């Protein structure tokens, strides 16, 4: 008799070679992949207060902070929830949130002491932005910054969109090859997260496509590519800095063996921690402590995941840095004047500052305001401003950074969409209209004057529209009509 899952549309059996290996190595896993349903989990945005109805939730992720996450009682259609579009929460695999657990434990153990300049984090394989938004939320109160990189350009654009929705002021999105970080920014980052492209065995329960694509040969190709990515980027991690390496696959070739290879060949110490949440399985190591940690769907409420933390020891770095310093030094000499960022005049600054406030922020918020190469005004924290200047001098492909505030037209700011989504927006600067759920969905669908809401609900001119106090974007009223300014590329098509 077929199980309920086997009767599902598009069902693909687990690959025989996978079943043979895993059946031997991880008892109970195969049965879970075909016999149980995947959990759905979300991570809340600490900068956008929002309470999910209690009936919709079913407990919290054990390796996250209290109140940070929720499992959902059933899988909703997220497109129909305006709070999702407003960046109130991110839908993320529970196992992936372990990266946050590792970051916090490293910091608690004094392994990521910020030296006054704030923690610099590189999320090297970042799209669509699950780990980026998590890292950004954690390092914000510490004055840290996150450089989120995605080599595949269309995916990098989705990453930039998700970063804007999350509403950060301390994240920059770039689209570069990992080797360019190693070559042009030696010893720059305190923490590098490599959530590597992998053979995806951990997705076998919920994604039948991953089963269809899997082969033993592909596992080996993935493992080789992962080693290349780590070694290409290794020089960008400062000595003593930490690499968090993760995959969503089960096999030891892409996990433990790669972790051992990084430690032995590139020069690192694999970190271990006590008091791990129940059900997490230490990575195999015949002759020593755990080489990372596995998340198995039959042991924890999560799809498959693996993560390890490796502390960089010295030797490799100075070697790589000396060969790479030529590029970086020449970049640095050109400095900020060559970065394409132009400071604002005193009047312009006064106008721009009117739009921002630190009231709702965990950190200092925007401290530097500049006009970028696209003519838009951007705001940055001091640490991010420095990093972005360095990235531009090093000719990195910068897609988004800080907060895009808008364009100055005859001395007045015409606000950008990103400013509406930024928790540091000064709500006193602008009339605010709260929308019902139906109105909010119509707004996100980019509904027009006739379908959205009566014009009298809006003030003349620009209005911020919110759903449950979470900003969604701008509407401009001109007499009896108004323009829905939601970005056309982001509009929802079906609900
Ligand atoms: N960290 C992301 C998150 O939490 O949302 C998921 C990242 S996904 C597991 C791996 C990413 O690596 C993909 O976005 C993929 O485009 C990117 N990638 C693929 N090939 C790569 C390569 N050769 N170097 C760097 N990144 C690569």
Short mmCIF file of C-alpha atoms and ligand atoms in Angstrom, two decimals, residues 90 125-131 150-152 155 178 195-197 225 229, ligand 1:
data_model
loop_
_atom_site.label_atom_id
_atom_site.label_comp_id
_atom_site.label_asym_id
_atom_site.label_seq_id
_atom_site.Cartn_x
_atom_site.Cartn_y
_atom_site.Cartn_z
CA UNK A 90 10.88 35.36 7.44
CA UNK A 125 26.35 32.38 -0.39
CA UNK A 126 23.46 34.47 0.79
CA UNK A 127 20.41 34.35 -1.53
CA UNK A 128 17.51 34.42 -0.88
CA UNK A 129 18.52 35.87 2.49
CA UNK A 130 17.41 33.56 5.33
CA UNK A 131 20.76 33.59 7.10
CA UNK A 150 25.34 36.09 -3.95
CA UNK A 151 27.28 35.24 -7.10
CA UNK A 152 24.21 34.53 -9.28
CA UNK A 155 19.29 35.58 -7.07
CA UNK A 178 34.06 34.13 -3.67
CA UNK A 195 25.98 28.19 3.51
CA UNK A 196 27.30 26.21 0.61
CA UNK A 197 25.44 25.01 -2.49
CA UNK A 225 32.96 22.93 -5.31
CA UNK A 229 34.51 28.15 -2.39
N1 LIG B 1 22.17 31.21 2.67
C1 LIG B 1 20.95 31.20 1.90
C2 LIG B 1 19.78 31.40 2.81
O1 LIG B 1 19.89 31.12 4.02
O2 LIG B 1 18.74 31.89 2.35
C3 LIG B 1 20.82 29.95 1.07
C4 LIG B 1 22.03 29.71 0.21
S1 LIG B 1 21.95 28.32 -0.86
C5 LIG B 1 22.11 26.99 0.22
C6 LIG B 1 23.49 28.39 -1.65
C7 LIG B 1 23.72 29.60 -2.51
O3 LIG B 1 25.02 29.49 -3.10
C8 LIG B 1 22.75 29.76 -3.65
O4 LIG B 1 22.11 31.01 -3.57
C9 LIG B 1 23.60 29.66 -4.90
O5 LIG B 1 23.18 30.53 -5.92
C10 LIG B 1 24.98 30.04 -4.40
N2 LIG B 1 26.06 29.48 -5.22
C11 LIG B 1 25.98 28.57 -6.23
N3 LIG B 1 27.19 28.33 -6.75
C12 LIG B 1 28.07 29.08 -6.07
C13 LIG B 1 29.47 29.28 -6.16
N4 LIG B 1 30.22 28.61 -7.04
N5 LIG B 1 30.04 30.16 -5.31
C14 LIG B 1 29.29 30.81 -4.40
N6 LIG B 1 27.96 30.65 -4.27
C15 LIG B 1 27.36 29.81 -5.09
#
